[in-house]
């Protein structure tokens, strides 16, 4: 089955700096890669996703890149703000949706 | 549109007791997922339904966990008997599938289970 690894597990950045989270996946049949943000005590919510026929996607301060050959994908957050502090999960899906272990991002004011 | 509904929000039971969780997915969503999220970890897929058929249940501890999705809409997840390590948030999610493209999974608020 699919195995998704996520790094780092924690990330502390100064407000205004960039944050990068990296994930690798094992199943080459995976073709959908969403990223979820989970605030304390709340449900995970989708922030951006990318499909396997696209190499990069951007939405305002958030961007995701995908390298199918290397089987890894990354989340980039630019100009970080305190409200970006949360746990971020990557996921990969072929027929089932599997999540990474999460990255706790702390943005220091 | 209405979101994914789950109940109860919280449940405290003693070990060896049984418990059931209920999920009502977004109307029209064919795919339904149950995840277990232990504190500080990522969601772990327990079972995934497509309509009322099981797509994957490889990580469901079948000696104590069971799930069903009658009529391809609502779903229940049951634990019998519960163990201390079952303490977690149980998240239900649903997604639609259009033209075989994978689409966003929407999560419910979850049920926080504490086994004492």
PDB file of C-alpha atoms in Angstrom:
ATOM      1  CA  UNK A   1       0.000   0.000   0.000  1.00  0.00           C
ATOM      2  CA  UNK A   2       0.866   3.661  -0.220  1.00  0.00           C
ATOM      3  CA  UNK A   3       3.399   5.024   2.290  1.00  0.00           C
ATOM      4  CA  UNK A   4       3.694   8.793   2.660  1.00  0.00           C
ATOM      5  CA  UNK A   5       6.629  10.278   4.545  1.00  0.00           C
ATOM      6  CA  UNK A   6       6.671  13.914   5.605  1.00  0.00           C
ATOM      7  CA  UNK A   7       9.501  16.166   6.802  1.00  0.00           C
ATOM      8  CA  UNK A   8      10.177  18.028   8.969  1.00  0.00           C
ATOM      9  CA  UNK A   9       7.911  17.110  11.863  1.00  0.00           C
ATOM     10  CA  UNK A  10       8.213  20.610  13.318  1.00  0.00           C
ATOM     11  CA  UNK A  11       9.093  23.905  11.680  1.00  0.00           C
ATOM     12  CA  UNK A  12       9.542  27.301  13.305  1.00  0.00           C
ATOM     13  CA  UNK A  13       9.854  30.363  11.075  1.00  0.00           C
ATOM     14  CA  UNK A  14       9.995  34.101  11.574  1.00  0.00           C
ATOM     15  CA  UNK A  15       6.969  36.009  10.355  1.00  0.00           C
ATOM     16  CA  UNK A  16       7.523  37.013   6.752  1.00  0.00           C
ATOM     17  CA  UNK A  17       9.911  34.168   6.011  1.00  0.00           C
ATOM     18  CA  UNK A  18       9.106  31.137   3.847  1.00  0.00           C
ATOM     19  CA  UNK A  19       8.215  27.644   5.018  1.00  0.00           C
ATOM     20  CA  UNK A  20       8.822  24.461   3.034  1.00  0.00           C
ATOM     21  CA  UNK A  21       7.442  21.007   3.820  1.00  0.00           C
ATOM     22  CA  UNK A  22       8.497  17.950   1.842  1.00  0.00           C
ATOM     23  CA  UNK A  23       6.776  14.613   1.279  1.00  0.00           C
ATOM     24  CA  UNK A  24       7.647  11.408  -0.503  1.00  0.00           C
ATOM     25  CA  UNK A  25       5.309   8.648  -1.602  1.00  0.00           C
ATOM     26  CA  UNK A  26       5.883   5.043  -2.530  1.00  0.00           C
ATOM     27  CA  UNK A  27       3.119   4.084  -4.976  1.00  0.00           C
ATOM     28  CA  UNK A  28       3.819   5.269  -8.514  1.00  0.00           C
ATOM     29  CA  UNK A  29       0.095   4.861  -9.294  1.00  0.00           C
ATOM     30  CA  UNK A  30      -0.769   7.782  -6.993  1.00  0.00           C
ATOM     31  CA  UNK A  31      -2.154  10.636  -9.054  1.00  0.00           C
ATOM     32  CA  UNK A  32      -3.651  13.123  -6.606  1.00  0.00           C
ATOM     33  CA  UNK A  33      -1.724  15.008  -3.919  1.00  0.00           C
ATOM     34  CA  UNK A  34      -3.679  17.245  -1.539  1.00  0.00           C
ATOM     35  CA  UNK A  35      -2.373  19.307   1.360  1.00  0.00           C
ATOM     36  CA  UNK A  36      -4.475  19.844   4.474  1.00  0.00           C
ATOM     37  CA  UNK A  37      -4.193  22.350   7.303  1.00  0.00           C
ATOM     38  CA  UNK A  38      -5.431  21.405  10.755  1.00  0.00           C
ATOM     39  CA  UNK A  39      -5.757  23.948  13.526  1.00  0.00           C
ATOM     40  CA  UNK A  40      -5.877  22.793  17.126  1.00  0.00           C
ATOM     41  CA  UNK A  41      -9.091  20.928  17.866  1.00  0.00           C
ATOM     42  CA  UNK A  42     -10.476  21.413  14.375  1.00  0.00           C
ATOM     43  CA  UNK A  43     -10.985  19.281  11.300  1.00  0.00           C
ATOM     44  CA  UNK A  44      -8.399  19.062   8.504  1.00  0.00           C
ATOM     45  CA  UNK A  45      -9.186  21.440   5.667  1.00  0.00           C
ATOM     46  CA  UNK A  46      -7.816  21.391   2.146  1.00  0.00           C
ATOM     47  CA  UNK A  47      -5.526  24.288   1.289  1.00  0.00           C
ATOM     48  CA  UNK A  48      -4.193  23.209  -2.100  1.00  0.00           C
ATOM     49  CA  UNK A  49      -3.991  20.096  -4.242  1.00  0.00           C
ATOM     50  CA  UNK A  50      -2.178  18.969  -7.365  1.00  0.00           C
ATOM     51  CA  UNK A  51      -2.770  16.210  -9.870  1.00  0.00           C
ATOM     52  CA  UNK A  52      -0.107  14.103 -11.477  1.00  0.00           C
ATOM     53  CA  UNK A  53      -0.352  15.795 -14.865  1.00  0.00           C
ATOM     54  CA  UNK A  54       0.779  19.113 -13.371  1.00  0.00           C
ATOM     55  CA  UNK A  55       4.231  19.977 -12.031  1.00  0.00           C
ATOM     56  CA  UNK A  56       3.419  23.081 -10.050  1.00  0.00           C
ATOM     57  CA  UNK A  57       0.397  24.945  -8.752  1.00  0.00           C
ATOM     58  CA  UNK A  58       0.140  28.249  -6.938  1.00  0.00           C
ATOM     59  CA  UNK A  59      -2.590  29.945  -4.951  1.00  0.00           C
ATOM     60  CA  UNK A  60      -1.610  33.326  -3.532  1.00  0.00           C
ATOM     61  CA  UNK A  61       1.068  32.644  -0.881  1.00  0.00           C
ATOM     62  CA  UNK A  62       0.874  28.871  -1.197  1.00  0.00           C
ATOM     63  CA  UNK A  63       2.472  26.733  -3.889  1.00  0.00           C
ATOM     64  CA  UNK A  64       2.940  23.024  -4.395  1.00  0.00           C
ATOM     65  CA  UNK A  65       5.458  21.265  -6.627  1.00  0.00           C
ATOM     66  CA  UNK A  66       5.406  17.652  -7.762  1.00  0.00           C
ATOM     67  CA  UNK A  67       8.252  15.505  -9.090  1.00  0.00           C
ATOM     68  CA  UNK A  68       6.703  12.249 -10.283  1.00  0.00           C
ATOM     69  CA  UNK A  69      10.009  10.706 -11.270  1.00  0.00           C
ATOM     70  CA  UNK A  70      11.426  11.133  -7.778  1.00  0.00           C
ATOM     71  CA  UNK A  71       8.028  10.564  -6.152  1.00  0.00           C
ATOM     72  CA  UNK A  72       8.153  13.634  -3.997  1.00  0.00           C
ATOM     73  CA  UNK A  73       6.102  16.787  -3.604  1.00  0.00           C
ATOM     74  CA  UNK A  74       6.503  19.930  -1.549  1.00  0.00           C
ATOM     75  CA  UNK A  75       4.452  22.720  -0.018  1.00  0.00           C
ATOM     76  CA  UNK A  76       5.818  26.254  -0.057  1.00  0.00           C
ATOM     77  CA  UNK A  77       4.327  29.044   2.029  1.00  0.00           C
ATOM     78  CA  UNK A  78       5.739  32.498   1.383  1.00  0.00           C
ATOM     79  CA  UNK A  79       5.466  35.628   3.529  1.00  0.00           C
ATOM     80  CA  UNK A  80       4.297  33.587   6.505  1.00  0.00           C
ATOM     81  CA  UNK A  81       1.828  35.125   8.937  1.00  0.00           C
ATOM     82  CA  UNK A  82       0.866  34.120  12.509  1.00  0.00           C
ATOM     83  CA  UNK A  83      -2.382  32.616  11.224  1.00  0.00           C
ATOM     84  CA  UNK A  84      -0.334  30.131   9.205  1.00  0.00           C
ATOM     85  CA  UNK A  85       0.592  28.421  12.485  1.00  0.00           C
ATOM     86  CA  UNK A  86      -1.029  24.968  12.372  1.00  0.00           C
ATOM     87  CA  UNK A  87      -0.336  21.334  11.557  1.00  0.00           C
ATOM     88  CA  UNK A  88       0.011  20.614   7.848  1.00  0.00           C
ATOM     89  CA  UNK A  89      -0.549  17.180   6.319  1.00  0.00           C
ATOM     90  CA  UNK A  90       0.378  15.958   2.884  1.00  0.00           C
ATOM     91  CA  UNK A  91      -1.510  13.080   1.315  1.00  0.00           C
ATOM     92  CA  UNK A  92      -1.344  10.876  -1.748  1.00  0.00           C
ATOM     93  CA  UNK A  93      -4.080   8.978  -3.495  1.00  0.00           C
ATOM     94  CA  UNK A  94      -4.296   6.275  -6.112  1.00  0.00           C
ATOM     95  CA  UNK A  95      -7.502   4.516  -5.099  1.00  0.00           C
ATOM     96  CA  UNK A  96      -7.166   5.252  -1.374  1.00  0.00           C
ATOM     97  CA  UNK A  97      -6.157   8.456   0.401  1.00  0.00           C
ATOM     98  CA  UNK A  98      -3.094   8.110   2.662  1.00  0.00           C
ATOM     99  CA  UNK A  99      -1.684  10.860   4.891  1.00  0.00           C
ATOM    100  CA  UNK A 100       1.740  11.808   6.116  1.00  0.00           C
ATOM    101  CA  UNK A 101       2.485  12.214   9.819  1.00  0.00           C
ATOM    102  CA  UNK A 102       2.162  16.000   9.767  1.00  0.00           C
ATOM    103  CA  UNK A 103       4.334  19.090  10.247  1.00  0.00           C
ATOM    104  CA  UNK A 104       3.697  21.490  13.088  1.00  0.00           C
ATOM    105  CA  UNK A 105       4.417  24.977  11.780  1.00  0.00           C
ATOM    106  CA  UNK A 106       4.949  27.819  14.227  1.00  0.00           C
ATOM    107  CA  UNK A 107       5.244  31.356  12.895  1.00  0.00           C
ATOM    108  CA  UNK A 108       7.065  33.642  15.339  1.00  0.00           C
ATOM    109  CA  UNK A 109       5.910  37.246  15.423  1.00  0.00           C
TER     110      UNK A 109
ATOM    111  CA  UNK B   1     -23.775  22.844   0.881  1.00  0.00           C
ATOM    112  CA  UNK B   2     -24.099  21.042   4.192  1.00  0.00           C
ATOM    113  CA  UNK B   3     -20.882  19.499   5.471  1.00  0.00           C
ATOM    114  CA  UNK B   4     -20.045  16.032   6.743  1.00  0.00           C
ATOM    115  CA  UNK B   5     -21.974  15.372   9.946  1.00  0.00           C
ATOM    116  CA  UNK B   6     -20.643  13.160  12.724  1.00  0.00           C
ATOM    117  CA  UNK B   7     -21.993  12.163  16.091  1.00  0.00           C
ATOM    118  CA  UNK B   8     -21.345  12.071  18.920  1.00  0.00           C
ATOM    119  CA  UNK B   9     -18.664  14.751  19.285  1.00  0.00           C
ATOM    120  CA  UNK B  10     -17.236  13.228  22.446  1.00  0.00           C
ATOM    121  CA  UNK B  11     -17.440   9.797  24.046  1.00  0.00           C
ATOM    122  CA  UNK B  12     -15.861   8.374  27.166  1.00  0.00           C
ATOM    123  CA  UNK B  13     -16.107   4.640  27.771  1.00  0.00           C
ATOM    124  CA  UNK B  14     -14.410   2.021  29.873  1.00  0.00           C
ATOM    125  CA  UNK B  15     -12.143  -0.545  28.271  1.00  0.00           C
ATOM    126  CA  UNK B  16     -13.925  -3.639  27.017  1.00  0.00           C
ATOM    127  CA  UNK B  17     -17.107  -1.644  26.414  1.00  0.00           C
ATOM    128  CA  UNK B  18     -18.500  -1.083  22.936  1.00  0.00           C
ATOM    129  CA  UNK B  19     -19.069   2.192  21.109  1.00  0.00           C
ATOM    130  CA  UNK B  20     -20.511   3.297  17.775  1.00  0.00           C
ATOM    131  CA  UNK B  21     -19.935   6.389  15.689  1.00  0.00           C
ATOM    132  CA  UNK B  22     -22.198   7.749  12.993  1.00  0.00           C
ATOM    133  CA  UNK B  23     -21.385   9.704   9.840  1.00  0.00           C
ATOM    134  CA  UNK B  24     -23.592  11.401   7.268  1.00  0.00           C
ATOM    135  CA  UNK B  25     -21.530  12.435   4.227  1.00  0.00           C
ATOM    136  CA  UNK B  26     -22.157  15.347   1.912  1.00  0.00           C
ATOM    137  CA  UNK B  27     -25.144  14.621  -0.294  1.00  0.00           C
ATOM    138  CA  UNK B  28     -24.165  12.878  -3.494  1.00  0.00           C
ATOM    139  CA  UNK B  29     -20.655  11.946  -2.376  1.00  0.00           C
ATOM    140  CA  UNK B  30     -19.921   8.377  -3.367  1.00  0.00           C
ATOM    141  CA  UNK B  31     -16.676   7.935  -1.428  1.00  0.00           C
ATOM    142  CA  UNK B  32     -16.667   7.777   2.356  1.00  0.00           C
ATOM    143  CA  UNK B  33     -13.610   7.403   4.582  1.00  0.00           C
ATOM    144  CA  UNK B  34     -13.112   6.626   8.257  1.00  0.00           C
ATOM    145  CA  UNK B  35      -9.813   7.755   9.754  1.00  0.00           C
ATOM    146  CA  UNK B  36      -8.303   7.302  13.199  1.00  0.00           C
ATOM    147  CA  UNK B  37      -6.177  10.229  14.373  1.00  0.00           C
ATOM    148  CA  UNK B  38      -4.164   9.634  17.509  1.00  0.00           C
ATOM    149  CA  UNK B  39      -2.928  12.794  19.222  1.00  0.00           C
ATOM    150  CA  UNK B  40       0.131  14.160  17.448  1.00  0.00           C
ATOM    151  CA  UNK B  41      -0.142  11.828  14.454  1.00  0.00           C
ATOM    152  CA  UNK B  42      -1.545  11.952  10.947  1.00  0.00           C
ATOM    153  CA  UNK B  43      -4.920  10.479  10.056  1.00  0.00           C
ATOM    154  CA  UNK B  44      -4.744   6.719   9.557  1.00  0.00           C
ATOM    155  CA  UNK B  45      -7.203   5.266   7.057  1.00  0.00           C
ATOM    156  CA  UNK B  46      -9.348   2.579   8.647  1.00  0.00           C
ATOM    157  CA  UNK B  47     -11.806   1.932   5.858  1.00  0.00           C
ATOM    158  CA  UNK B  48     -12.843   3.498   2.565  1.00  0.00           C
ATOM    159  CA  UNK B  49     -16.212   2.929   0.907  1.00  0.00           C
ATOM    160  CA  UNK B  50     -17.218   3.592  -2.678  1.00  0.00           C
ATOM    161  CA  UNK B  51     -21.017   3.758  -2.546  1.00  0.00           C
ATOM    162  CA  UNK B  52     -21.798   0.763  -0.292  1.00  0.00           C
ATOM    163  CA  UNK B  53     -18.777  -1.326  -1.306  1.00  0.00           C
ATOM    164  CA  UNK B  54     -15.463  -1.500   0.549  1.00  0.00           C
ATOM    165  CA  UNK B  55     -12.470  -0.151  -1.396  1.00  0.00           C
ATOM    166  CA  UNK B  56      -9.895  -0.702   1.332  1.00  0.00           C
ATOM    167  CA  UNK B  57      -9.987  -1.923   4.904  1.00  0.00           C
ATOM    168  CA  UNK B  58      -6.427  -3.187   5.183  1.00  0.00           C
ATOM    169  CA  UNK B  59      -5.720  -1.187   8.362  1.00  0.00           C
ATOM    170  CA  UNK B  60      -9.005  -1.907  10.111  1.00  0.00           C
ATOM    171  CA  UNK B  61      -8.473  -4.141  13.189  1.00  0.00           C
ATOM    172  CA  UNK B  62     -11.214  -6.514  12.169  1.00  0.00           C
ATOM    173  CA  UNK B  63     -11.192  -8.452  15.425  1.00  0.00           C
ATOM    174  CA  UNK B  64     -12.700  -5.424  17.175  1.00  0.00           C
ATOM    175  CA  UNK B  65     -13.662  -2.807  14.586  1.00  0.00           C
ATOM    176  CA  UNK B  66     -16.485  -3.016  12.087  1.00  0.00           C
ATOM    177  CA  UNK B  67     -18.024  -0.536   9.695  1.00  0.00           C
ATOM    178  CA  UNK B  68     -20.949  -0.493   7.361  1.00  0.00           C
ATOM    179  CA  UNK B  69     -22.480   1.853   4.854  1.00  0.00           C
ATOM    180  CA  UNK B  70     -25.967   0.696   4.151  1.00  0.00           C
ATOM    181  CA  UNK B  71     -27.634   2.112   1.033  1.00  0.00           C
ATOM    182  CA  UNK B  72     -24.428   3.931   0.166  1.00  0.00           C
ATOM    183  CA  UNK B  73     -25.175   6.986   2.306  1.00  0.00           C
ATOM    184  CA  UNK B  74     -24.760   7.043   6.103  1.00  0.00           C
ATOM    185  CA  UNK B  75     -22.093   4.984   7.771  1.00  0.00           C
ATOM    186  CA  UNK B  76     -21.422   3.617  11.245  1.00  0.00           C
ATOM    187  CA  UNK B  77     -18.118   2.561  12.768  1.00  0.00           C
ATOM    188  CA  UNK B  78     -18.204   0.255  15.774  1.00  0.00           C
ATOM    189  CA  UNK B  79     -15.571  -0.813  18.260  1.00  0.00           C
ATOM    190  CA  UNK B  80     -16.208  -3.887  20.400  1.00  0.00           C
ATOM    191  CA  UNK B  81     -14.497  -4.357  22.791  1.00  0.00           C
ATOM    192  CA  UNK B  82     -12.566  -1.103  23.155  1.00  0.00           C
ATOM    193  CA  UNK B  83      -8.957  -0.947  24.312  1.00  0.00           C
ATOM    194  CA  UNK B  84      -7.045   1.915  25.894  1.00  0.00           C
ATOM    195  CA  UNK B  85      -5.060   2.412  22.661  1.00  0.00           C
ATOM    196  CA  UNK B  86      -8.289   3.129  20.769  1.00  0.00           C
ATOM    197  CA  UNK B  87      -8.370   6.571  22.374  1.00  0.00           C
ATOM    198  CA  UNK B  88      -8.250   8.928  19.407  1.00  0.00           C
ATOM    199  CA  UNK B  89     -10.306  11.226  17.219  1.00  0.00           C
ATOM    200  CA  UNK B  90     -12.319   9.328  14.615  1.00  0.00           C
ATOM    201  CA  UNK B  91     -12.738  11.388  11.498  1.00  0.00           C
ATOM    202  CA  UNK B  92     -15.204  10.736   8.733  1.00  0.00           C
ATOM    203  CA  UNK B  93     -14.648  12.268   5.309  1.00  0.00           C
ATOM    204  CA  UNK B  94     -16.381  12.132   1.954  1.00  0.00           C
ATOM    205  CA  UNK B  95     -15.550  12.990  -1.619  1.00  0.00           C
ATOM    206  CA  UNK B  96     -17.201  12.875  -4.997  1.00  0.00           C
ATOM    207  CA  UNK B  97     -15.674  11.293  -8.032  1.00  0.00           C
ATOM    208  CA  UNK B  98     -16.133  12.863 -11.417  1.00  0.00           C
ATOM    209  CA  UNK B  99     -14.758  11.306 -14.542  1.00  0.00           C
ATOM    210  CA  UNK B 100     -12.466   9.160 -12.418  1.00  0.00           C
ATOM    211  CA  UNK B 101     -10.600  12.234 -11.179  1.00  0.00           C
ATOM    212  CA  UNK B 102      -9.694  12.253  -7.532  1.00  0.00           C
ATOM    213  CA  UNK B 103     -11.331  15.150  -5.739  1.00  0.00           C
ATOM    214  CA  UNK B 104     -11.162  16.905  -2.404  1.00  0.00           C
ATOM    215  CA  UNK B 105     -12.072  14.946   0.704  1.00  0.00           C
ATOM    216  CA  UNK B 106     -14.214  16.965   3.131  1.00  0.00           C
ATOM    217  CA  UNK B 107     -13.867  16.095   6.808  1.00  0.00           C
ATOM    218  CA  UNK B 108     -16.392  16.061   9.586  1.00  0.00           C
ATOM    219  CA  UNK B 109     -15.704  17.536  13.033  1.00  0.00           C
ATOM    220  CA  UNK B 110     -14.696  14.135  14.342  1.00  0.00           C
ATOM    221  CA  UNK B 111     -15.592  12.109  17.413  1.00  0.00           C
ATOM    222  CA  UNK B 112     -13.120  12.247  20.258  1.00  0.00           C
ATOM    223  CA  UNK B 113     -13.053   8.871  21.995  1.00  0.00           C
ATOM    224  CA  UNK B 114     -11.464   8.396  25.385  1.00  0.00           C
ATOM    225  CA  UNK B 115     -11.129   4.858  26.711  1.00  0.00           C
ATOM    226  CA  UNK B 116     -10.451   4.660  30.430  1.00  0.00           C
TER     227      UNK B 116
END
